[in-house]
mmCIF file of C-alpha atoms in Angstrom:
data_model
loop_
_atom_site.group_PDB
_atom_site.id
_atom_site.type_symbol
_atom_site.label_atom_id
_atom_site.label_comp_id
_atom_site.label_asym_id
_atom_site.label_seq_id
_atom_site.Cartn_x
_atom_site.Cartn_y
_atom_site.Cartn_z
ATOM 1 C CA MET A 1 78.757 119.694 149.633
ATOM 2 C CA ARG A 2 81.637 117.603 150.889
ATOM 3 C CA GLU A 3 85.045 116.527 149.736
ATOM 4 C CA SER A 4 84.605 112.801 150.124
ATOM 5 C CA TYR A 5 87.975 111.430 148.994
ATOM 6 C CA PRO A 6 91.167 112.949 147.532
ATOM 7 C CA GLY A 7 90.080 115.523 144.989
ATOM 8 C CA SER A 8 86.512 114.158 144.842
ATOM 9 C CA VAL A 9 83.336 116.126 145.487
ATOM 10 C CA GLY A 10 79.889 114.698 146.220
ATOM 11 C CA ILE A 11 76.743 116.840 146.354
ATOM 12 C CA GLY A 12 73.493 115.129 147.307
ATOM 13 C CA ALA A 13 72.446 112.336 149.621
ATOM 14 C CA TYR A 14 74.577 109.198 149.153
ATOM 15 C CA ALA A 15 76.602 110.738 146.305
ATOM 16 C CA LEU A 16 80.107 109.224 146.008
ATOM 17 C CA THR A 17 79.967 107.289 149.256
ATOM 18 C CA GLN A 18 83.079 105.171 148.547
ATOM 19 C CA SER A 19 86.731 105.887 147.869
ATOM 20 C CA GLY A 20 88.136 107.049 144.575
ATOM 21 C CA SER A 21 90.079 110.054 143.372
ATOM 22 C CA TYR A 22 89.144 113.134 141.403
ATOM 23 C CA ASN A 23 85.485 112.148 140.895
ATOM 24 C CA VAL A 24 82.450 114.441 140.860
ATOM 25 C CA GLY A 25 79.003 113.198 141.859
ATOM 26 C CA ILE A 26 76.004 115.539 141.850
ATOM 27 C CA GLY A 27 72.543 114.224 142.691
ATOM 28 C CA TYR A 28 70.888 111.649 144.913
ATOM 29 C CA GLN A 29 72.943 108.429 144.795
ATOM 30 C CA ALA A 30 75.178 109.692 141.974
ATOM 31 C CA GLY A 31 78.045 107.197 141.929
ATOM 32 C CA TYR A 32 76.412 105.063 144.605
ATOM 33 C CA SER A 33 75.917 101.782 142.722
ATOM 34 C CA PRO A 34 78.236 100.447 141.639
ATOM 35 C CA SER A 35 80.387 102.244 144.155
ATOM 36 C CA VAL A 36 83.011 104.374 142.459
ATOM 37 C CA TYR A 37 86.571 103.366 143.354
ATOM 38 C CA GLY A 38 88.077 104.628 140.097
ATOM 39 C CA ALA A 39 89.134 108.114 139.095
ATOM 40 C CA TYR A 40 88.312 111.093 136.872
ATOM 41 C CA ASN A 41 84.571 110.335 136.589
ATOM 42 C CA ILE A 42 81.732 112.862 136.390
ATOM 43 C CA LEU A 43 78.259 111.727 137.428
ATOM 44 C CA ILE A 44 75.361 114.175 137.294
ATOM 45 C CA GLY A 45 71.780 113.166 138.019
ATOM 46 C CA TYR A 46 69.672 110.833 140.117
ATOM 47 C CA GLN A 47 71.486 107.473 140.303
ATOM 48 C CA ALA A 48 73.950 108.347 137.527
ATOM 49 C CA SER A 49 76.612 105.638 137.564
ATOM 50 C CA VAL A 50 79.697 104.118 135.993
ATOM 51 C CA SER A 51 80.214 100.747 134.311
ATOM 52 C CA ASP A 52 82.138 99.114 137.173
ATOM 53 C CA ILE A 53 83.908 99.907 140.430
ATOM 54 C CA GLY A 54 87.292 100.603 138.815
ATOM 55 C CA ALA A 55 85.875 103.005 136.246
ATOM 56 C CA GLU A 56 88.026 105.805 134.851
ATOM 57 C CA ASN A 57 87.197 108.876 132.777
ATOM 58 C CA GLN A 58 83.460 108.207 132.462
ATOM 59 C CA VAL A 59 80.844 110.955 132.182
ATOM 60 C CA ALA A 60 77.197 110.079 132.924
ATOM 61 C CA ILE A 61 74.574 112.826 132.769
ATOM 62 C CA GLY A 62 70.894 112.189 133.447
ATOM 63 C CA LYS A 63 68.469 110.190 135.555
ATOM 64 C CA GLY A 64 69.617 106.592 135.904
ATOM 65 C CA VAL A 65 72.280 106.938 133.212
ATOM 66 C CA THR A 66 75.113 104.377 133.267
ATOM 67 C CA CYS A 67 78.313 104.553 131.249
ATOM 68 C CA THR A 68 79.314 101.388 129.414
ATOM 69 C CA ALA A 69 83.128 101.558 129.436
ATOM 70 C CA ASN A 70 86.121 103.706 130.338
ATOM 71 C CA ASN A 71 86.654 106.893 128.324
ATOM 72 C CA THR A 72 82.963 107.220 127.395
ATOM 73 C CA THR A 73 80.216 109.799 127.834
ATOM 74 C CA VAL A 74 76.497 109.032 128.064
ATOM 75 C CA ILE A 75 73.958 111.851 128.096
ATOM 76 C CA GLY A 76 70.326 110.999 128.772
ATOM 77 C CA ASN A 77 68.481 107.724 129.134
ATOM 78 C CA THR A 78 65.977 105.914 126.940
ATOM 79 C CA ASP A 79 63.231 108.332 128.020
ATOM 80 C CA ILE A 80 64.959 111.193 126.170
ATOM 81 C CA ILE A 81 63.848 112.053 122.646
ATOM 82 C CA LEU A 82 66.176 114.218 120.560
ATOM 83 C CA ASP A 83 64.271 116.954 118.804
ATOM 84 C CA ALA A 84 66.564 119.320 116.957
ATOM 85 C CA ALA A 85 66.206 121.644 114.011
ATOM 86 C CA GLY A 86 68.906 121.222 111.397
ATOM 87 C CA ASP A 87 71.799 118.806 111.194
ATOM 88 C CA ILE A 88 73.636 117.372 114.169
ATOM 89 C CA THR A 89 77.262 116.373 113.763
ATOM 90 C CA LEU A 90 79.205 114.439 116.365
#
């Protein structure tokens, strides 16, 4: 574990290798491409990434997951199938 830039934490090889503030990257190459220069992003999973280098407040969870815009959350990729009993309300 390392504190890579002000308030940012990267865990895993090549996680959060560029500047940015208050970002969290967990997993191999989390936040690696595009490089994260923005702030307040959470990237968890192999190659989890943001929409662009100035991204803010994006949460990407899962293998190869990429957020599409600021202030969004993406959980899982196209390989994930939701199987739930009962109703789901978002």
